[in-house]
Coordinates of C-alpha atoms and ligand atoms in Angstrom, one line a residue:
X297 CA -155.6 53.9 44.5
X298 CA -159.0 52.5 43.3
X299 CA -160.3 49.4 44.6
X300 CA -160.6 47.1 42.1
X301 CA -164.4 46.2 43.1
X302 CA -166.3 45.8 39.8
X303 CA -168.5 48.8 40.6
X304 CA -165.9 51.3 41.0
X305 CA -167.4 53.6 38.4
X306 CA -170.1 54.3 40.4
X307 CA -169.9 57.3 41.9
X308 CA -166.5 57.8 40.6
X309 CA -164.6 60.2 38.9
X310 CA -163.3 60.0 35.6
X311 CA -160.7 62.5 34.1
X312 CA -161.4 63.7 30.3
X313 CA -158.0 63.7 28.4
X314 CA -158.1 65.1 25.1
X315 CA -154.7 63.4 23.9
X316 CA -154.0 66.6 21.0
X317 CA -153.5 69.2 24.2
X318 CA -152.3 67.3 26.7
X319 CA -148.9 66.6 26.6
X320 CA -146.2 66.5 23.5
X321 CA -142.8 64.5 23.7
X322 CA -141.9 64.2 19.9
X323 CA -141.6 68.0 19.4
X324 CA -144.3 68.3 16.6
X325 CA -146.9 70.8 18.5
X326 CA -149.3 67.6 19.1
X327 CA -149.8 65.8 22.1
X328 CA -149.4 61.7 22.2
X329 CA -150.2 58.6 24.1
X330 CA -146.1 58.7 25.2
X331 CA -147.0 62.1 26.4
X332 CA -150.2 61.1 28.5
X333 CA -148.6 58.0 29.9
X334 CA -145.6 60.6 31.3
X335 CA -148.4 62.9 32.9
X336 CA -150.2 60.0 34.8
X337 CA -149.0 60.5 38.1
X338 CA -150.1 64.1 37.8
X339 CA -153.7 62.8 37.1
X340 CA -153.6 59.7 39.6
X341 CA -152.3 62.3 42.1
X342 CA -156.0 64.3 41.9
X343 CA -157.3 61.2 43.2
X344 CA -159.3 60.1 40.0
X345 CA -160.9 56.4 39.6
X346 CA -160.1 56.5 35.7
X347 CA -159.2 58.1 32.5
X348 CA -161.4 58.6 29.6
X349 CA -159.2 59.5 26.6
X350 CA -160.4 61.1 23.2
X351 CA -159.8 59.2 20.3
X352 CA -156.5 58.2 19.2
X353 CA -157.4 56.0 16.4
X354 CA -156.1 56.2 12.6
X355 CA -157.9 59.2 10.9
X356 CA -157.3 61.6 8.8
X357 CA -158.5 64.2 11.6
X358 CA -161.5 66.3 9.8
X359 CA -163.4 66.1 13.1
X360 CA -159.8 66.0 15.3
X361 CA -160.0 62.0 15.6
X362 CA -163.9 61.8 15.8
X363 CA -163.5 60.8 12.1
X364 CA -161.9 57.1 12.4
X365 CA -160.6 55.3 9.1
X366 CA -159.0 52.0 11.4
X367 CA -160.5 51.4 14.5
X368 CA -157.8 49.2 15.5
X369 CA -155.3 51.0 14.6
X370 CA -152.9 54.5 16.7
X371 CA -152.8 57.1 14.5
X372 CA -149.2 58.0 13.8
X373 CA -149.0 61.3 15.8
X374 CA -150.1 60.1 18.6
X375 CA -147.5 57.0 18.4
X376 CA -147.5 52.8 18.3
X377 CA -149.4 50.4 19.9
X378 CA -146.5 49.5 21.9
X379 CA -147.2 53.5 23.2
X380 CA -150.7 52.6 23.7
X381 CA -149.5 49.2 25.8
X382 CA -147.4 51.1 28.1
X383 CA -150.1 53.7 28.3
X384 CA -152.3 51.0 29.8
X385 CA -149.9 49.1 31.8
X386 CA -148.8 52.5 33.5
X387 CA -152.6 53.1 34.5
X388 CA -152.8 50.5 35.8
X389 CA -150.0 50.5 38.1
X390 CA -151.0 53.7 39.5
X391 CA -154.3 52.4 39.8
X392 CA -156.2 53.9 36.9
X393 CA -159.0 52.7 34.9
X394 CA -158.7 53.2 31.3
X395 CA -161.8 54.3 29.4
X396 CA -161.7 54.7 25.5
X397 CA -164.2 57.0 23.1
X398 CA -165.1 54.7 20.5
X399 CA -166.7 56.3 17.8
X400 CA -169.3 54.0 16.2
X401 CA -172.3 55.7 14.5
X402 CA -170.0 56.9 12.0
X403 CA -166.6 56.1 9.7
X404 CA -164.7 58.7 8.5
X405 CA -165.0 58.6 4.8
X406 CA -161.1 57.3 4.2
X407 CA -162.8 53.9 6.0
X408 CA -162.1 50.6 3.9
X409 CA -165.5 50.2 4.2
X410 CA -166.7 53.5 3.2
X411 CA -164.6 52.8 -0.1
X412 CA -166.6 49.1 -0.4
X413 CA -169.7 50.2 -0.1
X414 CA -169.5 53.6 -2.4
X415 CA -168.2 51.5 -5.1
X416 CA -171.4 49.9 -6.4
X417 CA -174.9 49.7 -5.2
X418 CA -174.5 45.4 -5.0
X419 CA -171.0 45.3 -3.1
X420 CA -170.8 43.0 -0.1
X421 CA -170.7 46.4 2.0
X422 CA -173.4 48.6 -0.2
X423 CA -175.7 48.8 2.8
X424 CA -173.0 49.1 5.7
X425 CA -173.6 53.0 5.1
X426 CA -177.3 54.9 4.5
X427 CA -177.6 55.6 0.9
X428 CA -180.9 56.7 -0.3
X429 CA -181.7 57.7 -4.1
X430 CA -182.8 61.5 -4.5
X431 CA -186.2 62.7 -4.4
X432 CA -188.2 63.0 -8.4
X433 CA -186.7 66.4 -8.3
X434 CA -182.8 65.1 -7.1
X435 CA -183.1 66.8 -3.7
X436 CA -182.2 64.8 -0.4
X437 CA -185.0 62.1 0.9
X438 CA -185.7 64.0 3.6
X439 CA -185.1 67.1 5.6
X440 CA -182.5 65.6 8.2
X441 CA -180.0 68.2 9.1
X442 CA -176.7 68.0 10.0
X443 CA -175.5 69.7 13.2
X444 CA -172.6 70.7 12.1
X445 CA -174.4 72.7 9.2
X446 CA -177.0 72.2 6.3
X447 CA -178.6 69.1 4.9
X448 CA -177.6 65.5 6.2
X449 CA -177.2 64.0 3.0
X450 CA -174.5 64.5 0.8
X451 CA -174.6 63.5 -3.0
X452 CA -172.5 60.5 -3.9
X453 CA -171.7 60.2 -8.1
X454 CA -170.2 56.8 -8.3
X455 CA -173.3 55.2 -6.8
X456 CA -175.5 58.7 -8.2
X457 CA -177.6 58.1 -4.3
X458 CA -177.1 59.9 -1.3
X459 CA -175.5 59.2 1.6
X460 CA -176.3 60.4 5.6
X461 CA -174.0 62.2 7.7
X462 CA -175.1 63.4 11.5
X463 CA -172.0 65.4 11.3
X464 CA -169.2 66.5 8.5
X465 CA -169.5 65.2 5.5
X466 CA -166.7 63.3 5.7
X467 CA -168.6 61.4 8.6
X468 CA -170.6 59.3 6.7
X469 CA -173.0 57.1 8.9
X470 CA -172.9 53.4 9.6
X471 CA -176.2 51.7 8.9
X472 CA -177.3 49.6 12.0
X473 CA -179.8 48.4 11.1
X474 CA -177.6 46.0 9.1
X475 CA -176.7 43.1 11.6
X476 CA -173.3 42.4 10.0
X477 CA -172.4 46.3 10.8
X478 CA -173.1 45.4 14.4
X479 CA -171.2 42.6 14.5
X480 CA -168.5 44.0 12.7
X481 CA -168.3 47.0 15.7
X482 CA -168.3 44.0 18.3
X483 CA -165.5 42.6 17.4
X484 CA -163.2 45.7 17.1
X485 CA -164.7 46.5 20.3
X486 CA -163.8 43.1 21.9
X487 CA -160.0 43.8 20.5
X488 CA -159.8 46.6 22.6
X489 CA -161.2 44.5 25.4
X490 CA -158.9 41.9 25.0
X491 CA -156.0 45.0 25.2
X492 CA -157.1 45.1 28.6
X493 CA -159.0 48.4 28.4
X494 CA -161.3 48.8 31.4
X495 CA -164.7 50.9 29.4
X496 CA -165.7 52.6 26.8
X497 CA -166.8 56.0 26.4
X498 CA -170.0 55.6 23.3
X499 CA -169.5 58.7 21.5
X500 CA -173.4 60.0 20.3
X501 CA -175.1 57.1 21.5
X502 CA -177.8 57.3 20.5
X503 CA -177.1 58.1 16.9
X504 CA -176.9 54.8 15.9
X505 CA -180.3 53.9 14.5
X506 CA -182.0 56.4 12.0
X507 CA -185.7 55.5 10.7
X508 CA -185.5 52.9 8.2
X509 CA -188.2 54.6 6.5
X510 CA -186.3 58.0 6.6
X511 CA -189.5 60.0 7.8
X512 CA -189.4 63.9 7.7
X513 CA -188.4 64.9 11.5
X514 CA -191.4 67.5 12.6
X515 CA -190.6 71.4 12.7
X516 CA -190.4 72.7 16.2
X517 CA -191.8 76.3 17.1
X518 CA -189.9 78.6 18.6
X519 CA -190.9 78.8 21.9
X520 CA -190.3 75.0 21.5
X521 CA -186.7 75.1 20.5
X522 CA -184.0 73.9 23.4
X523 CA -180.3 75.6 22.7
X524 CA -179.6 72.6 24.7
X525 CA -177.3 70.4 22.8
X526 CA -176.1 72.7 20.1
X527 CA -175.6 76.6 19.8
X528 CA -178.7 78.5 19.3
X529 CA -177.7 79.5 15.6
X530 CA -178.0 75.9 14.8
X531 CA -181.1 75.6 12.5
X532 CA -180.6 71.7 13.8
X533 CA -182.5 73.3 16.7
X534 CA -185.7 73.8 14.7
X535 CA -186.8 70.1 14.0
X536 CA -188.2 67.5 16.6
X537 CA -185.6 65.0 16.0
X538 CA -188.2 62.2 16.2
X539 CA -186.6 60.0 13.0
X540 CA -183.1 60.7 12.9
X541 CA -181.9 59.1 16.0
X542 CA -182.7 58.0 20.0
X543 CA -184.7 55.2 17.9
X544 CA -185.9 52.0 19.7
X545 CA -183.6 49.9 18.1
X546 CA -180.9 51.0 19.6
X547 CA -181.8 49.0 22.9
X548 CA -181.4 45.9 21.5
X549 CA -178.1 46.6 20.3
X550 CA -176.8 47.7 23.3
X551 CA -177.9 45.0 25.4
X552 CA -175.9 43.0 22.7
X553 CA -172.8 45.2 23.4
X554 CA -173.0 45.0 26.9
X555 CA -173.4 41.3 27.3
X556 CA -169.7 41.3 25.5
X557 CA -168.3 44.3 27.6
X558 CA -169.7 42.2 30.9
X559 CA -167.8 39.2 30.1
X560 CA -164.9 41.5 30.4
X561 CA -165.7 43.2 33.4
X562 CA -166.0 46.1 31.4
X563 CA -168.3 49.3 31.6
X564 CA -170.0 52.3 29.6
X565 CA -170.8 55.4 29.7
X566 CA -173.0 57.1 26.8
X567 CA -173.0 60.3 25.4
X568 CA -176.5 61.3 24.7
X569 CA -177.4 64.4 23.0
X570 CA -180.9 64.5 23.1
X571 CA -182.7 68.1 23.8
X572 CA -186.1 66.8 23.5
X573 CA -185.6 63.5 25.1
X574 CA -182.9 63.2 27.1
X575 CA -184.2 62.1 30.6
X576 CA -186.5 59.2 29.1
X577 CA -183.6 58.1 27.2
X578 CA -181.7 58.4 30.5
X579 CA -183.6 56.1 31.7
X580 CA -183.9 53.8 29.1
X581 CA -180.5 53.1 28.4
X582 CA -179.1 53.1 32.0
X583 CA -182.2 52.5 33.9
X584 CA -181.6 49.5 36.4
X585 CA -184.0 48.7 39.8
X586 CA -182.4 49.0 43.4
X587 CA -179.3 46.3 43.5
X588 CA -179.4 45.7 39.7
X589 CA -177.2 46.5 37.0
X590 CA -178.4 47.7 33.4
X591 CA -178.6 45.5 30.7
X592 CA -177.6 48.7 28.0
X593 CA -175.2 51.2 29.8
X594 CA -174.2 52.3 32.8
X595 CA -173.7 55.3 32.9
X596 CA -175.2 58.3 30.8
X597 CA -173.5 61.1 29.9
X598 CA -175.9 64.3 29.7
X599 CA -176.0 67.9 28.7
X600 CA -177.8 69.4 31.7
X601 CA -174.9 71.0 33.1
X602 CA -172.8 71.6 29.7
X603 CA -175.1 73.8 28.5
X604 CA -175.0 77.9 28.7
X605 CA -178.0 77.9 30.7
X606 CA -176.6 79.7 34.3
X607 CA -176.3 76.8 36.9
X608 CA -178.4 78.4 39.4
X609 CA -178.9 76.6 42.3
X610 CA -183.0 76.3 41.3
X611 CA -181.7 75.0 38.1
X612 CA -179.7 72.3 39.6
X613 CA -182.9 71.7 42.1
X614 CA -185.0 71.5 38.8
X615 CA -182.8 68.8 36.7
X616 CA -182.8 66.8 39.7
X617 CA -186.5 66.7 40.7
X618 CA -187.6 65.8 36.7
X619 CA -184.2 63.4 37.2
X620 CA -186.3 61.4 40.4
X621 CA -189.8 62.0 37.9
X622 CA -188.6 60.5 34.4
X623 CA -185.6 58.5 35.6
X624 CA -185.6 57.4 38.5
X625 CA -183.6 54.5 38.0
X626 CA -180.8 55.7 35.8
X627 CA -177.2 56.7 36.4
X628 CA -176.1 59.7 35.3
X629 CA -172.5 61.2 34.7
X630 CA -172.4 64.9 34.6
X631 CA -169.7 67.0 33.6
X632 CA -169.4 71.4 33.5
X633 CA -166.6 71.2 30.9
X634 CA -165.5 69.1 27.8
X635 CA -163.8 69.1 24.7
X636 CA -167.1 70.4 22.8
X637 CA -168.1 73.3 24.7
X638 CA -167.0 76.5 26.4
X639 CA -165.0 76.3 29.4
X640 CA -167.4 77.0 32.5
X641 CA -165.4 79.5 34.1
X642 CA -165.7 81.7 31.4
X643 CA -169.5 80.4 30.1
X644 CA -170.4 81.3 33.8
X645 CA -168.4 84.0 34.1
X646 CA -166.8 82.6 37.3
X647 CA -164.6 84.0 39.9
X648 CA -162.0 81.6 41.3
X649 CA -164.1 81.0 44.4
X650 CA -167.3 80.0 42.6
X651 CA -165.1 77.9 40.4
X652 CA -164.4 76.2 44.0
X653 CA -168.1 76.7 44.8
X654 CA -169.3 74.3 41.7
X655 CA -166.1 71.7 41.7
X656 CA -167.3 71.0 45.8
X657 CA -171.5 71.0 44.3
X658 CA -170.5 68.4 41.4
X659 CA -168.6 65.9 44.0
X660 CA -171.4 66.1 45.8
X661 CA -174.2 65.2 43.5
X662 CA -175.3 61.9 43.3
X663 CA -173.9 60.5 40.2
X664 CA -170.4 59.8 38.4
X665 CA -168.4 62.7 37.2
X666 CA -166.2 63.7 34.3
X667 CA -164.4 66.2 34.8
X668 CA -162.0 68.1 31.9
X669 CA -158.4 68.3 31.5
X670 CA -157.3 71.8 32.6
X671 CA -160.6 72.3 34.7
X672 CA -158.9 71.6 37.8
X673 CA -156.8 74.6 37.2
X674 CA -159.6 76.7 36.7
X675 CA -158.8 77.3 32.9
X676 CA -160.9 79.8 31.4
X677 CA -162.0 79.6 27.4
X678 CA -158.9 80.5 24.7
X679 CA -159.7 83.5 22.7
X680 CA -159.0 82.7 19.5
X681 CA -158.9 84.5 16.0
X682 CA -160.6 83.5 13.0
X683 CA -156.9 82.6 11.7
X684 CA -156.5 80.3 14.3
X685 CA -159.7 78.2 13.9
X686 CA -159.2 74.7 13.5
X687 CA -162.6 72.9 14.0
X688 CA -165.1 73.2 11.3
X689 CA -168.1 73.1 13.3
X690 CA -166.5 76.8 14.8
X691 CA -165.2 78.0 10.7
X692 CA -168.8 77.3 9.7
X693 CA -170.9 79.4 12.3
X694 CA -168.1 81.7 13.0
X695 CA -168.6 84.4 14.7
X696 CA -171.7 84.0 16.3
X697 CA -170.7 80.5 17.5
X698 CA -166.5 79.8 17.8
X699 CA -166.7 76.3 17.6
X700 CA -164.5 74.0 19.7
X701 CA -161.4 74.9 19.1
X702 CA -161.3 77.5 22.7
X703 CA -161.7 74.5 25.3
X704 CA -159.3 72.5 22.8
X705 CA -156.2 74.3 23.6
X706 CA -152.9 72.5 24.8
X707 CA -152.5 71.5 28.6
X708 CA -150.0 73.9 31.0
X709 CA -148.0 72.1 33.1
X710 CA -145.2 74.6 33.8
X711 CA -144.5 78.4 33.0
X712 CA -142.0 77.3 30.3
X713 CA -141.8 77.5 26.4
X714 CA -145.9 77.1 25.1
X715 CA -146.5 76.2 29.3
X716 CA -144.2 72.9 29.1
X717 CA -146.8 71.6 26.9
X718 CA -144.5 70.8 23.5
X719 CA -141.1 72.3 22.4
X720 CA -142.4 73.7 19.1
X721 CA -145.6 75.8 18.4
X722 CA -148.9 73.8 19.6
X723 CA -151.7 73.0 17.2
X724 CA -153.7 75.4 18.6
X725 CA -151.8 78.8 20.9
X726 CA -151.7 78.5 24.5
X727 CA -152.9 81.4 25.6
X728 CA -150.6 83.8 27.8
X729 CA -153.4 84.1 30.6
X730 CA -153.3 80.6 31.1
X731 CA -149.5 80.2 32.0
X732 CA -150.3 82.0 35.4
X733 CA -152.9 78.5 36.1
X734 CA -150.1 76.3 35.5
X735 CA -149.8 73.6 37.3
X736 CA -146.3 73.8 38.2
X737 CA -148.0 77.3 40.4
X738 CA -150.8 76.0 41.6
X739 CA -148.9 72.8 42.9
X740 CA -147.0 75.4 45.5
X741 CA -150.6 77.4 46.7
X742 CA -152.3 75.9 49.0
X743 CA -155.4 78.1 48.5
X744 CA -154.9 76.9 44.4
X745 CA -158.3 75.9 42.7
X746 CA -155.7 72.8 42.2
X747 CA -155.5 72.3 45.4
X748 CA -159.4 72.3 45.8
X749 CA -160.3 69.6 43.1
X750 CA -157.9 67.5 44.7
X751 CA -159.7 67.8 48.6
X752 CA -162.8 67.5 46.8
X753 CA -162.5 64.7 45.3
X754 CA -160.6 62.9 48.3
X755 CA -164.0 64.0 50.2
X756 CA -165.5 62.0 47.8
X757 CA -163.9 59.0 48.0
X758 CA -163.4 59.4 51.7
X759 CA -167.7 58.9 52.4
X760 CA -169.8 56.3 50.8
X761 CA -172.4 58.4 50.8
X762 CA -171.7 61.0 48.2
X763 CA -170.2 58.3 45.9
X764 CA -173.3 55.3 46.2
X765 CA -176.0 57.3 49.0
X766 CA -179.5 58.6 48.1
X767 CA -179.8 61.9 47.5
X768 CA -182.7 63.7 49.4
X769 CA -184.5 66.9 50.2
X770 CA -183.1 69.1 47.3
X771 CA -184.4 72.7 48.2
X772 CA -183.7 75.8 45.9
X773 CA -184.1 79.1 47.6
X774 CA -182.6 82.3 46.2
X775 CA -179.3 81.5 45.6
X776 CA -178.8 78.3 48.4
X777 CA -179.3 75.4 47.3
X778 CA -179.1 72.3 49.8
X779 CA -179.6 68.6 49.9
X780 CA -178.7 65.5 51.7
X781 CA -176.9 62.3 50.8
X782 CA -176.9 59.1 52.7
X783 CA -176.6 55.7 53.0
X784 CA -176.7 53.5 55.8
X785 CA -173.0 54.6 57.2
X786 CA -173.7 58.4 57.2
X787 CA -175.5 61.3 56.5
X788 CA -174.2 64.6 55.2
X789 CA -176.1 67.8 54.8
X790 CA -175.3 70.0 51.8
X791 CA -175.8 74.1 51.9
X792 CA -174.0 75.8 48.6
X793 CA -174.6 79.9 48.2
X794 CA -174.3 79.6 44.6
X795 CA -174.0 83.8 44.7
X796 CA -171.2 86.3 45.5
X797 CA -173.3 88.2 48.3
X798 CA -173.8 86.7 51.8
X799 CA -176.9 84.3 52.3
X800 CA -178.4 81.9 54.5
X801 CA -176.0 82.9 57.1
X802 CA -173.1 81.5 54.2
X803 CA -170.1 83.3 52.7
X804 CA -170.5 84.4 48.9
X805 CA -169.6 80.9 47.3
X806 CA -169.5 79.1 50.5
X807 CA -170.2 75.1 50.6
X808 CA -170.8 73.4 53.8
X809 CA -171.0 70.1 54.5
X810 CA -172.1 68.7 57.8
X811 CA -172.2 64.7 59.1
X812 CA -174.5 63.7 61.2
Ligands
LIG1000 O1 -176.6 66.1 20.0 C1 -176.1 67.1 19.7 C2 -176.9 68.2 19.2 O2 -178.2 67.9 19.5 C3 -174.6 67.3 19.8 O3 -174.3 68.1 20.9 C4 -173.8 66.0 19.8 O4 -174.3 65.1 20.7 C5 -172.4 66.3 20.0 O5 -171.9 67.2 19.2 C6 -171.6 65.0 19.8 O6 -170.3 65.1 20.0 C7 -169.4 64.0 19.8 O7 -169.5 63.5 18.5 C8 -169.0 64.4 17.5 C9 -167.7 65.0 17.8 O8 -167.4 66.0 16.9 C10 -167.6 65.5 19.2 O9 -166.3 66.0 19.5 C11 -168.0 64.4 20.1 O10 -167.9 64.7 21.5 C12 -169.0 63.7 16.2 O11 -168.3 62.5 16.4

């Protein structure tokens, strides 16, 4: 049960549920909020602090929910308010936080007020959105790319201006720097507060400022270019993204949103996607002295450990020490697995025990953690055909990047029809390798990677010192890592042998942790 002390997200662990995968009870191959609220014990029984679930708002589903058209509203296949309401109440009985993704920078383009303000360039809404005229020659104003592939503006005939869009097309941008935007995204985000929702997951942060006087962003060289934050086929890689976001006047809008969320008791955690930048923005937007709280968000989502860069124990010794350097104040949130990239096992190449290995490293760092539905069984990434590509971002850079739609794949709970996931064919296949990982299986081995994410995150929870102590004396050497974490109640010593030969006097994979 979490302790309902207002700082329980710190140091705690939050469980990522992607509500299209995760469990279906009207027979239609997608998962819904009904289906979630049925699979709670499951996920209070890990020994979680909260949920954070994906978007479930109206949309018409371009970017898989990450496109909204009513932020207030449930979109009809993942059921009713009243579903929603239950969801909650459910949570909270089992003592569960309830974190949603709102997904502010950007509308989907089915938005009332994407309509409005495409009408006419002098309707109420014309400047809730970027719009821009063309260049002399009708090219875009600038050279701001898209991640999810070529320019960032796309042409708009009714207005004959362009529009910006970080992401699809159909994700056209909301233009903060227009107050009555901001105050527009307050309120819908003080109805959800008022649903009794307990935080908010800010999906690309810091995305929701561009340069009002859309400025070129600067090439990077190669040698300069971080495959960081997206795939290293992603020409998005070769700018500096000095004017498109992570601008300064985001602070001032998220001290604004967190004054609301505080009167609610409510918390944040930011994603930021930031190659060049992250750690200063770390600290920017979650920095708070000793005994303080921060004024812009608490937590901060980052890419360190989502990335395809091995997680060698000098690595994790490296983010840490530029970590105490550039941001020494901040709180981060890390994560090895999510609904945008590759599973870990299989971007790692992991063997069940090094699977262990990392799950017992994460718990231990000193931070919050998210961890990924399915993780906890050790899922390793769908292979999936072309044919069965659903997410554009994969259908674009195919084949050299797969897109999403491989750590997307539908929950298994039992060794049943499509792994007791839904009674008809999923949205995406579930994969025959991953029916052995069910939970249903892993629930009745003791030795389970299950079974392991569960006495992990009990240790957690079981010593103040890996949820709120210091962490000290981070050595890399060869493949041991080690570190300490205290507080004034204890002291544990931390030895990993992140390697599958013998080392340090450890077993291959071996984690030890020591009091005193
Ligand atoms: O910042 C990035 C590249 O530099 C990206 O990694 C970016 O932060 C990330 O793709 C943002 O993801 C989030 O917003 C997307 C959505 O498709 C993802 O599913 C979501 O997690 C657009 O809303």
């Amino acid at each position: 049960m979490t302790e309902n002390t207002a700082n329980w997200w710190k140091g705690g662990i939050i469980y990522q549920i992607y509500p299209r995968s995760f469990q279906d009870t009207t027979g239609d191959g997608v998962g819904d909020l009904a289906g979630i609220a049925r699979r709670l014990p499951y996920v209070a029984s890990l020994g979680v602090d909260a949920v954070w679930i994906s978007p479930f708002f109206t949309s018409p589903m371009k970017d898989f929910g990450y496109d909204v058209s009513d932020y207030r509203g449930i979109d009809p296949i993942f059921g009713s308010m009243e579903d929603f309401d239950r969801l909650i109440e459910r949570a909270h009985e089992l003592g569960l936080k309830v974190m949603i993704d709102l997904v502010m920078s950007h509308s989907s383009d089915r938005h009332p007020w994407f309509a409005e303000s495409r009408a006419s360039r002098d309707n109420p809404k014309a400047s809730w959105y970027v719009w821009s005229d063309p260049k002399p020659d009708g090219t875009p104003p600038n050279n701001w790319l898209s991640i999810f592939g070529g320019s960032a503006w796309q042409w708009d005939a009714r207005r004959e201006q362009y529009y910006l869009h970080n992401f699809l097309t159909s994700q056209p941008d909301l233009n903060f720097h227009n107050r009555e935007v901001q105050d527009a995204l307050l309120e819908m985000t003080e109805f959800w507060l008022q649903k009794g929702v307990d935080g908010f997951r800010l999906d690309t942060v810091n995305f929701y400022f561009h340069d009002a006087q859309l400025r070129d962003n600067p090439p990077l060289l190669p040698a300069d270019r971080k495959a960081d934050t997206a795939p290293a086929v992603n020409p998005y890689n070769h700018q500096s993204h000095k004017y498109d976001k992570s601008q300064p006047e985001n602070l001032a809008f998220l001290e604004r949103f967190n004054t609301l969320l505080k009167r609610y008791g409510a918390v944040s955690v930011g994603e930021i996607g930031d190659s060049e930048r992250a750690l200063e923005l770390l600290e920017e937007y979650t920095g708070a002295p000793q005994g303080m709280e921060s004024k812009r968000v608490d937590m901060s989502y980052v890419f360190d450990f989502l990335s395809g860069h091995d997680l060698t124990a000098q690595r994790i010794a490296d983010v840490f020490a530029q970590l105490q350097k550039i941001a020494p104040n901040s709180w981060p949130c890390w994560a090895l697995s999510n609904h945008d990239v590759m599973r870990h096992v299989t971007r790692w190449n992991l063997p069940e025990q090094a699977a262990k290995a990392y799950c017992t490293v994460l718990i231990c760092l000193r931070g919050s953690v998210c961890l990924y539905q399915g993780e906890e069984l050790g899922l390793p990434e769908a292979e999936l055909q072309f044919e069965e590509l659903r997410d554009p971002y994969g259908i674009e850079f195919w084949p050299e990047f797969k897109g999403r739609d491989g750590c997307r794949t539908p929950m298994v709970w039992d060794m049943g029809v499509n792994g007791g996931f839904s009674t008809s064919q999923p949205w995406l296949p579930v994969p025959h390798v991953h029916l052995q990982r069910a939970v249903v299986g892993q629930e009745a081995d003791a030795q389970s990677v299950l079974h392991h994410y569960r006495w992990a995150i009990g240790l957690r929870r079981e010593h103040s010192a890996l949820r709120l102590g210091q962490m000290s004396d981070i050595t890399a050497n060869g493949p041991l890592l080690s570190f300490r974490r205290h507080d004034d109640a204890q002291t544990l010593h931390i030895r990993a042998n992140l390697s599958d030969e013998e080392a340090g006097g450890l077993e291959p994979w071996q984690v030890q942790i020591i009091e005193g």
